[in-house]
JSON list of C-alpha atoms in Angstrom, two decimals:
[
{"chain": "A", "resi": 169, "resn": "MET", "atom": "CA", "xyz": [80.59, 125.58, 63.93]},
{"chain": "A", "resi": 170, "resn": "LYS", "atom": "CA", "xyz": [79.01, 124.07, 60.34]},
{"chain": "A", "resi": 171, "resn": "LYS", "atom": "CA", "xyz": [81.35, 120.94, 60.86]},
{"chain": "A", "resi": 172, "resn": "ILE", "atom": "CA", "xyz": [79.09, 119.83, 63.72]},
{"chain": "A", "resi": 173, "resn": "ALA", "atom": "CA", "xyz": [75.62, 121.29, 63.30]},
{"chain": "A", "resi": 174, "resn": "PRO", "atom": "CA", "xyz": [73.96, 122.82, 60.39]},
{"chain": "A", "resi": 175, "resn": "LEU", "atom": "CA", "xyz": [74.63, 127.07, 60.72]},
{"chain": "A", "resi": 176, "resn": "VAL", "atom": "CA", "xyz": [72.42, 129.91, 59.91]},
{"chain": "A", "resi": 177, "resn": "ALA", "atom": "CA", "xyz": [74.44, 133.46, 60.41]},
{"chain": "A", "resi": 178, "resn": "VAL", "atom": "CA", "xyz": [73.54, 137.04, 59.56]},
{"chain": "A", "resi": 179, "resn": "ARG", "atom": "CA", "xyz": [75.85, 139.82, 58.96]},
{"chain": "A", "resi": 180, "resn": "GLY", "atom": "CA", "xyz": [75.89, 142.28, 62.41]},
{"chain": "A", "resi": 181, "resn": "ASN", "atom": "CA", "xyz": [76.55, 146.38, 62.45]},
{"chain": "A", "resi": 182, "resn": "VAL", "atom": "CA", "xyz": [80.09, 145.97, 63.20]},
{"chain": "A", "resi": 183, "resn": "ASP", "atom": "CA", "xyz": [81.01, 143.28, 61.02]},
{"chain": "A", "resi": 184, "resn": "THR", "atom": "CA", "xyz": [82.69, 145.37, 58.13]},
{"chain": "A", "resi": 185, "resn": "GLU", "atom": "CA", "xyz": [85.76, 143.02, 57.65]},
{"chain": "A", "resi": 186, "resn": "SER", "atom": "CA", "xyz": [85.86, 141.48, 54.29]},
{"chain": "A", "resi": 187, "resn": "TRP", "atom": "CA", "xyz": [84.84, 138.04, 55.71]},
{"chain": "A", "resi": 188, "resn": "ALA", "atom": "CA", "xyz": [81.57, 139.66, 56.46]},
{"chain": "A", "resi": 189, "resn": "ARG", "atom": "CA", "xyz": [80.65, 140.29, 53.15]},
{"chain": "A", "resi": 190, "resn": "ALA", "atom": "CA", "xyz": [79.46, 136.56, 52.50]},
{"chain": "A", "resi": 191, "resn": "LEU", "atom": "CA", "xyz": [76.87, 137.15, 55.21]},
{"chain": "A", "resi": 192, "resn": "PRO", "atom": "CA", "xyz": [73.29, 138.24, 54.40]},
{"chain": "A", "resi": 193, "resn": "GLU", "atom": "CA", "xyz": [71.59, 140.65, 56.33]},
{"chain": "A", "resi": 194, "resn": "THR", "atom": "CA", "xyz": [68.69, 138.41, 56.98]},
{"chain": "A", "resi": 195, "resn": "ALA", "atom": "CA", "xyz": [68.08, 134.60, 56.74]},
{"chain": "A", "resi": 196, "resn": "VAL", "atom": "CA", "xyz": [65.52, 131.81, 56.87]},
{"chain": "A", "resi": 197, "resn": "ALA", "atom": "CA", "xyz": [66.22, 128.91, 58.75]},
{"chain": "A", "resi": 198, "resn": "GLU", "atom": "CA", "xyz": [63.73, 125.79, 58.64]},
{"chain": "A", "resi": 199, "resn": "ALA", "atom": "CA", "xyz": [63.58, 123.46, 61.83]},
{"chain": "A", "resi": 200, "resn": "GLY", "atom": "CA", "xyz": [61.05, 120.61, 60.79]},
{"chain": "A", "resi": 201, "resn": "ALA", "atom": "CA", "xyz": [57.75, 122.62, 60.26]},
{"chain": "A", "resi": 202, "resn": "VAL", "atom": "CA", "xyz": [58.52, 126.12, 61.87]},
{"chain": "A", "resi": 203, "resn": "LEU", "atom": "CA", "xyz": [59.86, 128.81, 60.10]},
{"chain": "A", "resi": 204, "resn": "ILE", "atom": "CA", "xyz": [62.50, 131.14, 61.73]},
{"chain": "A", "resi": 205, "resn": "TYR", "atom": "CA", "xyz": [63.61, 134.26, 60.64]},
{"chain": "A", "resi": 206, "resn": "VAL", "atom": "CA", "xyz": [67.03, 135.49, 61.74]},
{"chain": "A", "resi": 207, "resn": "LEU", "atom": "CA", "xyz": [68.19, 139.48, 61.41]},
{"chain": "A", "resi": 208, "resn": "HIS", "atom": "CA", "xyz": [70.69, 141.41, 63.29]},
{"chain": "A", "resi": 209, "resn": "ASP", "atom": "CA", "xyz": [68.59, 144.18, 64.92]},
{"chain": "A", "resi": 210, "resn": "VAL", "atom": "CA", "xyz": [64.63, 143.41, 65.45]},
{"chain": "A", "resi": 211, "resn": "ASN", "atom": "CA", "xyz": [64.17, 147.28, 64.90]},
{"chain": "A", "resi": 212, "resn": "ALA", "atom": "CA", "xyz": [65.25, 146.47, 61.23]},
{"chain": "A", "resi": 213, "resn": "LEU", "atom": "CA", "xyz": [62.36, 143.93, 60.73]},
{"chain": "A", "resi": 214, "resn": "ASP", "atom": "CA", "xyz": [60.60, 144.93, 57.40]},
{"chain": "A", "resi": 215, "resn": "LEU", "atom": "CA", "xyz": [58.19, 142.11, 57.20]},
{"chain": "A", "resi": 216, "resn": "ASN", "atom": "CA", "xyz": [54.93, 140.97, 59.26]},
{"chain": "A", "resi": 217, "resn": "PRO", "atom": "CA", "xyz": [56.54, 137.58, 60.71]},
{"chain": "A", "resi": 218, "resn": "ALA", "atom": "CA", "xyz": [52.84, 136.23, 60.85]},
{"chain": "A", "resi": 219, "resn": "ALA", "atom": "CA", "xyz": [51.59, 136.87, 57.45]},
{"chain": "A", "resi": 220, "resn": "SER", "atom": "CA", "xyz": [54.67, 135.76, 56.48]},
{"chain": "A", "resi": 221, "resn": "GLY", "atom": "CA", "xyz": [54.36, 132.57, 58.03]},
{"chain": "A", "resi": 222, "resn": "PHE", "atom": "CA", "xyz": [56.97, 132.91, 60.36]},
{"chain": "A", "resi": 223, "resn": "ARG", "atom": "CA", "xyz": [56.79, 131.20, 64.04]},
{"chain": "A", "resi": 224, "resn": "ILE", "atom": "CA", "xyz": [59.90, 132.85, 65.45]},
{"chain": "A", "resi": 225, "resn": "VAL", "atom": "CA", "xyz": [62.04, 135.58, 65.00]},
{"chain": "A", "resi": 226, "resn": "VAL", "atom": "CA", "xyz": [65.70, 135.65, 66.10]},
{"chain": "A", "resi": 227, "resn": "SER", "atom": "CA", "xyz": [67.61, 138.77, 66.40]},
{"chain": "A", "resi": 228, "resn": "GLY", "atom": "CA", "xyz": [70.80, 140.12, 68.46]},
{"chain": "A", "resi": 229, "resn": "HIS", "atom": "CA", "xyz": [72.39, 143.63, 68.59]},
{"chain": "A", "resi": 230, "resn": "SER", "atom": "CA", "xyz": [71.27, 144.63, 71.90]},
{"chain": "A", "resi": 231, "resn": "HIS", "atom": "CA", "xyz": [73.28, 141.83, 73.40]},
{"chain": "A", "resi": 232, "resn": "LYS", "atom": "CA", "xyz": [70.61, 141.77, 75.94]},
{"chain": "A", "resi": 233, "resn": "PRO", "atom": "CA", "xyz": [68.78, 138.03, 76.43]},
{"chain": "A", "resi": 234, "resn": "GLY", "atom": "CA", "xyz": [65.47, 138.15, 76.33]},
{"chain": "A", "resi": 235, "resn": "LYS", "atom": "CA", "xyz": [61.90, 137.00, 74.81]},
{"chain": "A", "resi": 236, "resn": "THR", "atom": "CA", "xyz": [58.60, 138.41, 74.28]},
{"chain": "A", "resi": 237, "resn": "GLU", "atom": "CA", "xyz": [55.68, 137.12, 72.09]},
{"chain": "A", "resi": 238, "resn": "ARG", "atom": "CA", "xyz": [53.78, 138.98, 69.77]},
{"chain": "A", "resi": 239, "resn": "ASP", "atom": "CA", "xyz": [50.92, 137.81, 67.27]},
{"chain": "A", "resi": 240, "resn": "GLY", "atom": "CA", "xyz": [51.39, 134.57, 67.81]},
{"chain": "A", "resi": 241, "resn": "VAL", "atom": "CA", "xyz": [55.41, 134.96, 66.93]},
{"chain": "A", "resi": 242, "resn": "LEU", "atom": "CA", "xyz": [57.83, 134.28, 69.69]},
{"chain": "A", "resi": 243, "resn": "TYR", "atom": "CA", "xyz": [60.92, 136.94, 69.53]},
{"chain": "A", "resi": 244, "resn": "ILE", "atom": "CA", "xyz": [64.23, 135.59, 70.72]},
{"chain": "A", "resi": 245, "resn": "ASN", "atom": "CA", "xyz": [67.36, 137.49, 71.35]},
{"chain": "A", "resi": 246, "resn": "PRO", "atom": "CA", "xyz": [69.88, 134.72, 72.81]},
{"chain": "A", "resi": 247, "resn": "GLY", "atom": "CA", "xyz": [72.50, 137.45, 73.82]},
{"chain": "A", "resi": 248, "resn": "SER", "atom": "CA", "xyz": [75.89, 137.00, 73.05]},
{"chain": "A", "resi": 249, "resn": "ALA", "atom": "CA", "xyz": [78.34, 134.60, 73.38]},
{"chain": "A", "resi": 250, "resn": "GLY", "atom": "CA", "xyz": [81.51, 136.56, 72.67]},
{"chain": "A", "resi": 251, "resn": "PRO", "atom": "CA", "xyz": [83.16, 138.60, 74.88]},
{"chain": "A", "resi": 252, "resn": "ARG", "atom": "CA", "xyz": [81.31, 140.58, 77.50]},
{"chain": "A", "resi": 253, "resn": "ARG", "atom": "CA", "xyz": [79.60, 143.71, 76.43]},
{"chain": "A", "resi": 254, "resn": "PHE", "atom": "CA", "xyz": [77.81, 146.48, 78.39]},
{"chain": "A", "resi": 255, "resn": "HIS", "atom": "CA", "xyz": [77.91, 144.23, 81.66]},
{"chain": "A", "resi": 256, "resn": "LEU", "atom": "CA", "xyz": [75.52, 141.82, 80.38]},
{"chain": "A", "resi": 257, "resn": "PRO", "atom": "CA", "xyz": [75.83, 137.79, 80.76]},
{"chain": "A", "resi": 258, "resn": "VAL", "atom": "CA", "xyz": [77.29, 135.69, 78.52]},
{"chain": "A", "resi": 259, "resn": "THR", "atom": "CA", "xyz": [74.77, 133.78, 77.06]},
{"chain": "A", "resi": 260, "resn": "VAL", "atom": "CA", "xyz": [73.33, 131.33, 74.40]},
{"chain": "A", "resi": 261, "resn": "ALA", "atom": "CA", "xyz": [69.56, 130.24, 73.91]},
{"chain": "A", "resi": 262, "resn": "ARG", "atom": "CA", "xyz": [68.30, 126.80, 73.47]},
{"chain": "A", "resi": 263, "resn": "LEU", "atom": "CA", "xyz": [64.91, 126.20, 72.13]},
{"chain": "A", "resi": 264, "resn": "ASN", "atom": "CA", "xyz": [62.98, 123.04, 72.25]},
{"chain": "A", "resi": 265, "resn": "LEU", "atom": "CA", "xyz": [60.78, 122.80, 69.30]},
{"chain": "A", "resi": 266, "resn": "ALA", "atom": "CA", "xyz": [59.07, 119.64, 70.05]},
{"chain": "A", "resi": 267, "resn": "GLU", "atom": "CA", "xyz": [57.54, 120.95, 73.23]},
{"chain": "A", "resi": 268, "resn": "ASP", "atom": "CA", "xyz": [54.25, 122.71, 72.94]},
{"chain": "A", "resi": 269, "resn": "PRO", "atom": "CA", "xyz": [54.42, 125.49, 74.24]},
{"chain": "A", "resi": 270, "resn": "LEU", "atom": "CA", "xyz": [58.13, 125.99, 73.07]},
{"chain": "A", "resi": 271, "resn": "LYS", "atom": "CA", "xyz": [60.63, 125.74, 75.49]},
{"chain": "A", "resi": 272, "resn": "LEU", "atom": "CA", "xyz": [63.07, 128.42, 75.63]},
{"chain": "A", "resi": 273, "resn": "GLU", "atom": "CA", "xyz": [65.91, 128.36, 77.93]},
{"chain": "A", "resi": 274, "resn": "PHE", "atom": "CA", "xyz": [69.20, 130.71, 78.35]},
{"chain": "A", "resi": 275, "resn": "VAL", "atom": "CA", "xyz": [72.70, 129.02, 78.89]},
{"chain": "A", "resi": 276, "resn": "ASP", "atom": "CA", "xyz": [74.93, 130.99, 80.82]},
{"chain": "A", "resi": 277, "resn": "LEU", "atom": "CA", "xyz": [78.33, 130.75, 79.59]},
{"chain": "A", "resi": 278, "resn": "GLU", "atom": "CA", "xyz": [80.46, 132.34, 82.15]},
{"chain": "A", "resi": 279, "resn": "PHE", "atom": "CA", "xyz": [82.82, 130.86, 83.59]},
{"chain": "A", "resi": 280, "resn": "ARG", "atom": "CA", "xyz": [82.83, 131.25, 87.53]},
{"chain": "A", "resi": 281, "resn": "GLY", "atom": "CA", "xyz": [85.85, 129.41, 89.16]},
{"chain": "A", "resi": 282, "resn": "GLU", "atom": "CA", "xyz": [85.36, 128.95, 92.64]}
]
């Protein structure tokens, strides 16, 4: 993916193989003036995103796509783009930072041959 676009990745709770050692547990992404905090499990969040200047927090872990907003911070779980887990949809999230309010769209990656 790094060949086609900038990439920010963090280590998940089952990423235990040697390739995963190079991945951090948390990361910061900058998109223009927007700071994004990235971590695997939002329940492990150990800072106040609003006070730290983050406008967006992206996490996964549950594989369940969703969004909430709290204290001016948008919390996004894009779902899971890998193999289906727990009967949840296979999704990614697309976020348009140029719009105000921010426009978030969940993209279903499942192939439905008809």
